[in-house]
């Protein structure tokens, strides 16, 4: 609904941009005439009238609201100033393109609130106005400005003060105004420039504030996501641990892949890696929930089929859609470090590396379904012999599903095994091996991988 138009003041020509205001500081009539000749035409001709010349002026009886709708303008100024004598303080204003700046006038804040629409770019506020509900005085010098800043937080504000009160103008800028102007020094060029400056400064301040807020949110999200990555609990274990994690989401630190490693009081080391389908923040949150649930259940003594069945219940309760599932690989390494139990829930099998033997994948014939696909599913636990010295690499499918060159073929598990064998031959181990593996997969893909990648490595030396 359009805002109601207040009673017009005694200076319609200055408010509408039709004609120049009376010259400030006792300017001559000749000055006004020269300004009048330079004013643009704002009145549409009648059907029987000849077209006006370029420098023609509007008739004295033209209504201000008609002229405002007829003049194209880029900027709108809201003047909030109580002037009982009707003496104009706003001369003709032109924007940077030479178009008239439209002026609306409000005599008090109540009237200003009605006129404060989205098309207003700047507010020129008389600091001498009393604030609503305040009686004035030294303590209330900037109360009217503070009220306007609360009323119009997205608008540029220019403070208007007298020549003997410039200190209050400077204080107004400190409080939140974009600039202050002295009433007796106003002229069209100064005020037009001040309006454009105030509008641009407000835009710049708003953009800078949004950028700062975005940085703070990003920092908070980064701290949160880093905090959600696991801290392995391997105190007392001779095994060495390394991991690499690369989310597929742009500018994210956490994806749908998750992993964890803990050592229980009996000396068994439990390792897990999993992948929630999808790459968004919801999948990342679900992955964190599953990881925390796995750690709690493992420390409580659950393993194998019982643990995975309970995790499936957690997934079914927490997922946003019935089609969401998660793959999982769990390994529990015996206290002597020579053998392990392996459970696969739709997940790729780990890679085992032993001295003097080629790297190979562990058996995956008894691979069970991914979590969340089949109710009442079972996940057999396979016994695996590791030997006295070994390295065990667990990974998500992001490491093997990248493309290889222009052929469009995927790297696959066989390609990954060959790649790791070459890197082992080159003498890479631990963190260096994982870094080289992830980097080479990215290079083979010809750019960033779209899927999340998680890789962890456990080493045992005699």
XYZ file of C-alpha atoms in Angstrom:
462
model
C 0.000 0.000 0.000
C 1.480 3.430 -0.913
C 2.596 5.680 1.922
C 0.293 8.647 2.687
C 1.521 11.998 1.418
C 1.908 14.588 4.179
C 0.746 18.178 3.960
C 3.063 20.025 1.602
C 5.352 22.683 2.953
C 5.602 26.240 1.684
C 8.520 25.331 -0.615
C 7.015 22.997 -3.236
C 9.469 24.044 -5.938
C 12.504 23.044 -3.901
C 10.930 19.804 -2.728
C 9.914 18.650 -6.202
C 13.054 19.759 -8.035
C 11.031 22.045 -10.348
C 12.657 25.379 -9.469
C 15.543 26.616 -7.368
C 15.093 27.575 -3.767
C 15.580 31.081 -2.457
C 19.288 31.859 -2.383
C 20.966 31.102 0.934
C 22.863 33.709 2.882
C 20.907 36.535 1.283
C 21.789 35.693 -2.331
C 20.585 38.039 -5.023
C 17.506 37.687 -7.159
C 19.780 37.481 -10.185
C 21.376 34.340 -8.735
C 17.955 32.769 -8.389
C 17.065 33.714 -11.933
C 20.243 32.134 -13.273
C 19.543 28.940 -11.322
C 15.977 28.982 -12.574
C 17.146 29.134 -16.161
C 19.343 26.081 -15.560
C 16.577 23.990 -13.967
C 15.261 21.084 -16.115
C 11.689 21.049 -17.369
C 9.416 18.922 -15.192
C 5.895 19.700 -16.414
C 4.340 17.652 -19.190
C 2.790 19.817 -22.000
C -0.918 19.804 -22.615
C -2.356 18.480 -25.861
C -2.859 21.995 -27.360
C 0.329 23.596 -26.013
C 3.559 23.884 -27.860
C 6.443 21.800 -26.600
C 8.447 23.709 -23.991
C 11.996 24.716 -24.674
C 14.885 22.903 -22.954
C 15.218 25.601 -20.294
C 11.532 26.251 -19.705
C 10.375 26.266 -16.096
C 7.288 24.755 -14.495
C 4.216 26.914 -13.891
C 3.947 28.291 -10.402
C 0.812 26.330 -9.659
C 2.161 22.903 -10.558
C 1.609 20.399 -7.774
C 4.778 18.874 -6.319
C 3.525 15.267 -6.398
C 2.740 15.518 -10.139
C 6.224 16.805 -10.838
C 7.823 14.009 -8.775
C 6.176 11.293 -10.843
C 7.062 13.039 -14.112
C 10.789 13.426 -13.411
C 13.038 10.361 -13.729
C 15.430 10.301 -10.821
C 18.132 8.041 -9.429
C 18.190 9.247 -5.829
C 15.535 10.196 -3.283
C 16.245 12.342 -0.215
C 14.039 12.410 2.868
C 14.369 15.732 4.670
C 13.336 15.610 8.331
C 13.243 19.233 9.485
C 10.765 21.407 11.335
C 10.675 24.810 9.646
C 7.606 26.756 10.850
C 8.647 29.856 8.902
C 8.706 27.959 5.631
C 12.179 29.168 4.641
C 13.735 26.667 2.247
C 17.012 25.012 3.227
C 17.318 22.511 0.348
C 18.277 23.996 -3.032
C 17.994 22.268 -6.374
C 19.839 18.947 -6.366
C 21.231 16.923 -9.245
C 22.715 13.463 -9.092
C 25.948 12.462 -10.809
C 24.097 11.779 -14.071
C 22.555 15.246 -14.012
C 19.074 14.047 -13.072
C 17.115 15.822 -10.300
C 17.299 14.296 -6.828
C 13.772 13.891 -5.547
C 13.128 15.435 -2.126
C 10.480 14.375 0.366
C 9.857 16.464 3.444
C 8.732 15.399 6.906
C 8.207 17.818 9.789
C 8.606 15.224 12.530
C 9.655 11.613 13.031
C 6.121 10.282 12.937
C 5.646 11.783 9.493
C 9.104 10.587 8.452
C 8.273 7.014 9.377
C 5.359 7.068 6.942
C 7.549 8.419 4.146
C 10.503 6.101 4.783
C 10.009 3.630 1.926
C 12.549 1.414 0.179
C 13.144 3.949 -2.604
C 14.582 6.495 -0.122
C 18.372 6.498 -0.402
C 19.407 9.171 2.082
C 17.984 11.020 5.111
C 18.858 14.635 5.911
C 18.061 15.048 9.612
C 17.891 18.271 11.587
C 19.575 17.481 14.897
C 17.517 20.212 16.588
C 14.354 18.122 16.299
C 13.123 16.622 19.585
C 13.041 12.847 19.845
C 9.648 11.216 20.499
C 8.867 11.075 24.203
C 11.884 13.192 25.195
C 11.830 16.709 26.504
C 15.265 17.725 25.178
C 18.297 18.868 27.102
C 22.002 18.097 27.126
C 21.432 14.394 27.719
C 19.167 14.182 24.649
C 21.339 15.984 22.113
C 21.577 13.001 19.757
C 18.422 11.190 20.807
C 16.668 12.116 17.561
C 19.597 10.736 15.535
C 19.645 7.501 17.502
C 15.912 7.154 16.927
C 16.360 7.617 13.163
C 19.272 5.132 13.042
C 17.068 2.538 14.738
C 14.183 3.399 12.426
C 16.285 3.266 9.235
C 19.334 1.008 9.798
C 19.858 0.454 6.046
C 19.638 4.112 4.978
C 22.406 6.703 4.716
C 21.963 9.573 7.185
C 23.255 13.149 6.944
C 23.084 15.250 10.104
C 22.112 18.919 9.762
C 23.371 21.341 12.397
C 24.016 25.040 12.891
C 27.338 26.823 12.458
C 27.834 27.198 16.205
C 27.100 23.523 16.928
C 29.581 21.644 14.726
C 30.804 19.593 17.677
C 27.416 17.928 17.847
C 27.672 17.252 14.092
C 31.022 15.500 14.568
C 29.549 13.488 17.441
C 26.662 12.493 15.161
C 29.153 10.959 12.732
C 30.741 9.024 15.584
C 27.308 7.720 16.616
C 26.422 6.495 13.142
C 25.655 9.280 10.646
C 27.593 9.200 7.380
C 28.411 12.940 7.524
C 27.192 16.251 8.913
C 26.364 19.553 7.164
C 26.130 23.122 8.422
C 22.791 24.704 7.642
C 24.164 28.137 6.654
C 26.679 26.630 4.233
C 24.261 24.552 2.156
C 24.225 24.912 -1.615
C 23.134 22.586 -4.372
C 26.570 21.333 -5.346
C 27.709 20.681 -1.760
C 24.512 18.903 -0.767
C 24.341 16.812 -3.956
C 27.923 15.679 -3.424
C 27.268 14.961 0.260
C 24.215 12.837 -0.598
C 26.111 10.767 -3.149
C 29.020 10.332 -0.728
C 26.729 9.316 2.123
C 24.883 6.749 -0.007
C 28.105 5.186 -1.279
C 29.686 5.200 2.169
C 26.622 3.471 3.608
C 26.791 0.850 0.874
C 30.484 0.362 1.531
C 29.949 0.124 5.294
C 27.121 -2.377 4.823
C 29.190 -4.489 2.440
C 32.156 -4.415 4.828
C 29.930 -5.395 7.738
C 28.427 -8.299 5.773
C 31.914 -9.395 4.755
C 33.098 -9.286 8.366
C 30.037 -11.223 9.491
C 30.678 -13.771 6.758
C 34.280 -14.168 7.884
C 33.181 -14.678 11.483
C 30.632 -17.296 10.433
C 33.236 -19.028 8.300
C 35.711 -19.041 11.186
C 33.072 -20.384 13.559
C 32.098 -23.085 11.059
C 35.746 -23.978 10.537
C 36.328 -24.329 14.273
C 33.154 -26.388 14.572
C 34.063 -28.668 11.701
C 37.627 -29.128 12.924
C 36.243 -30.006 16.328
C 34.063 -32.684 14.736
C 37.028 -34.452 13.164
C 38.183 -37.314 15.387
C 41.126 -37.423 17.737
C 42.359 -41.047 17.726
C 42.498 -42.789 21.114
C 45.612 -44.938 20.736
C 47.405 -44.344 24.022
C 49.397 -47.439 24.972
C 49.279 -48.941 21.467
C 52.447 -49.580 19.405
C 50.541 -48.879 16.190
C 51.264 -45.713 14.210
C 48.366 -43.712 12.784
C 48.058 -41.349 9.797
C 45.035 -39.907 7.991
C 44.101 -37.617 5.122
C 40.706 -36.004 4.679
C 39.429 -33.945 1.729
C 35.745 -32.964 1.537
C 34.135 -32.718 -1.870
C 32.133 -29.587 -0.976
C 33.757 -26.320 -1.948
C 35.168 -24.345 1.027
C 34.110 -27.084 3.466
C 36.226 -28.844 6.056
C 33.858 -31.732 6.661
C 32.002 -34.003 4.269
C 29.918 -37.162 4.441
C 32.985 -39.374 4.962
C 33.981 -40.216 8.520
C 36.588 -42.299 10.353
C 37.827 -43.045 13.857
C 40.323 -45.183 15.788
C 40.129 -46.184 19.459
C 41.911 -48.628 21.755
C 39.820 -50.472 24.319
C 41.132 -51.462 27.779
C 41.854 -55.057 26.637
C 44.448 -53.725 24.143
C 42.341 -54.219 21.002
C 42.587 -51.399 18.459
C 39.346 -50.675 16.624
C 39.400 -48.702 13.356
C 36.471 -47.579 11.275
C 35.842 -45.646 8.060
C 32.482 -44.840 6.473
C 30.684 -42.814 3.844
C 27.194 -41.291 3.934
C 25.693 -40.983 0.456
C 25.645 -37.347 -0.655
C 27.985 -34.422 -0.057
C 26.006 -31.695 1.721
C 26.042 -30.409 5.298
C 23.214 -32.761 6.309
C 25.284 -35.755 5.212
C 28.303 -34.370 7.045
C 26.258 -34.015 10.228
C 24.933 -37.568 9.892
C 28.478 -38.853 9.409
C 29.541 -37.177 12.644
C 26.603 -38.734 14.473
C 27.498 -42.186 13.192
C 31.153 -41.752 14.121
C 30.334 -40.666 17.669
C 27.818 -43.502 18.013
C 30.420 -46.005 16.768
C 32.991 -44.788 19.315
C 30.497 -44.973 22.182
C 29.284 -48.450 21.185
C 32.858 -49.710 20.697
C 33.981 -48.440 24.099
C 30.884 -50.108 25.552
C 32.118 -53.463 24.239
C 30.015 -53.977 21.097
C 31.606 -55.231 17.883
C 30.824 -56.989 14.647
C 27.231 -57.669 13.672
C 25.779 -56.317 16.929
C 27.587 -52.990 16.568
C 26.585 -52.508 12.903
C 22.976 -53.399 13.617
C 22.823 -50.752 16.328
C 24.459 -48.185 14.014
C 21.807 -48.929 11.406
C 19.132 -48.073 13.966
C 20.872 -44.776 14.650
C 21.031 -44.036 10.926
C 17.352 -44.842 10.407
C 16.331 -42.512 13.227
C 18.628 -39.624 12.257
C 18.484 -39.547 8.463
C 16.302 -36.928 6.750
C 15.193 -39.260 3.944
C 14.525 -43.005 3.784
C 16.795 -43.305 0.746
C 19.906 -42.142 2.621
C 22.372 -44.925 3.441
C 25.961 -45.260 4.610
C 28.751 -47.683 3.799
C 31.096 -48.789 6.563
C 34.289 -50.750 7.152
C 35.331 -51.798 10.651
C 38.551 -53.505 11.707
C 39.377 -54.756 15.208
C 43.075 -55.599 15.614
C 43.967 -58.110 18.309
C 46.252 -56.988 21.173
C 49.156 -58.999 19.721
C 48.750 -57.080 16.436
C 49.009 -60.171 14.248
C 45.368 -60.715 13.295
C 42.170 -58.732 12.901
C 38.433 -59.063 12.471
C 36.910 -57.340 9.410
C 33.301 -56.279 8.801
C 32.190 -54.632 5.555
C 28.834 -52.932 5.029
C 28.816 -52.132 1.321
C 32.289 -50.598 1.652
C 35.527 -51.205 -0.310
C 37.922 -53.651 1.326
C 41.105 -52.327 3.023
C 44.537 -52.566 1.446
C 47.174 -54.672 3.257
C 50.892 -54.040 2.761
C 53.542 -56.455 4.126
C 57.322 -56.485 3.620
C 58.489 -58.553 0.645
C 54.924 -59.044 -0.653
C 52.882 -56.977 -3.121
C 50.135 -54.828 -1.665
C 46.772 -56.567 -1.864
C 43.126 -56.050 -0.944
C 41.695 -58.007 1.980
C 38.907 -60.489 1.146
C 35.472 -58.971 0.592
C 33.397 -62.019 -0.375
C 31.205 -61.701 2.744
C 30.529 -57.999 2.216
C 27.179 -57.125 3.839
C 24.723 -54.435 2.654
C 25.203 -50.749 3.352
C 23.575 -49.429 6.512
C 20.032 -48.258 5.981
C 19.196 -50.425 2.965
C 17.799 -53.632 4.492
C 16.083 -54.023 7.815
C 17.298 -57.021 9.778
C 20.483 -57.283 7.712
C 23.529 -59.200 8.947
C 27.220 -58.374 8.570
C 29.568 -61.359 8.921
C 32.915 -60.826 10.655
C 35.928 -62.238 8.805
C 39.180 -63.213 10.505
C 42.280 -61.868 8.745
C 45.944 -62.757 9.368
C 48.165 -59.672 9.316
C 51.583 -60.930 10.323
C 54.271 -59.357 12.480
C 54.900 -56.250 10.320
C 52.283 -54.603 8.140
C 50.448 -51.465 7.007
C 46.676 -51.370 6.667
C 45.017 -48.653 4.578
C 41.311 -47.918 4.935
C 39.715 -45.527 2.418
C 36.408 -44.280 1.022
C 35.271 -44.625 -2.585
C 36.274 -41.038 -3.344
C 39.832 -42.365 -3.704
C 38.922 -44.891 -6.401
C 36.059 -43.255 -8.315
C 38.035 -40.388 -9.848
C 38.489 -40.369 -13.627
C 41.713 -41.386 -15.361
C 42.697 -38.961 -18.104
C 40.450 -38.260 -21.091
C 39.210 -41.827 -21.384
C 36.518 -41.273 -18.758
C 37.394 -44.541 -17.035
C 37.526 -44.610 -13.253
C 40.679 -45.462 -11.339
C 39.002 -48.337 -9.524
C 40.463 -50.574 -6.841
C 42.925 -52.269 -9.187
C 44.266 -48.902 -10.345
C 44.577 -47.757 -6.743
C 46.518 -50.903 -5.794
C 48.963 -50.377 -8.674
C 49.373 -46.709 -7.699
C 50.141 -47.549 -4.063
C 52.608 -50.227 -5.122
C 54.537 -47.661 -7.189
C 54.586 -45.212 -4.304
C 55.795 -47.881 -1.866
C 58.552 -48.797 -4.296
C 59.539 -45.113 -4.290
C 60.025 -45.391 -0.530
C 56.906 -43.511 0.633
C 55.317 -44.400 3.962
C 52.863 -42.977 6.493
C 51.742 -39.388 5.914
C 53.871 -39.072 2.768
C 52.211 -42.132 1.239
C 48.688 -40.827 1.899
C 49.539 -37.339 0.634
C 51.024 -38.755 -2.558
C 48.040 -41.068 -3.096
C 45.440 -38.295 -2.766
C 47.483 -35.894 -4.921
C 47.991 -38.448 -7.710
C 44.303 -39.355 -7.745
C 43.481 -35.665 -8.120
C 46.016 -35.252 -10.928
C 44.682 -38.306 -12.763
C 41.196 -36.842 -12.480
C 42.396 -33.648 -14.147
C 41.256 -31.432 -11.284
C 39.492 -31.424 -7.948
C 37.579 -34.554 -6.989
C 33.823 -34.115 -6.641
C 33.461 -36.799 -3.981
C 34.709 -36.726 -0.398
C 37.961 -38.558 0.249
C 39.048 -40.069 3.551
C 42.089 -42.327 3.972
C 43.653 -43.666 7.154
C 46.744 -45.806 7.629
C 47.737 -48.049 10.530
C 51.333 -49.361 10.681
C 52.871 -52.020 12.883
C 56.608 -52.571 13.078
C 58.192 -55.401 15.162
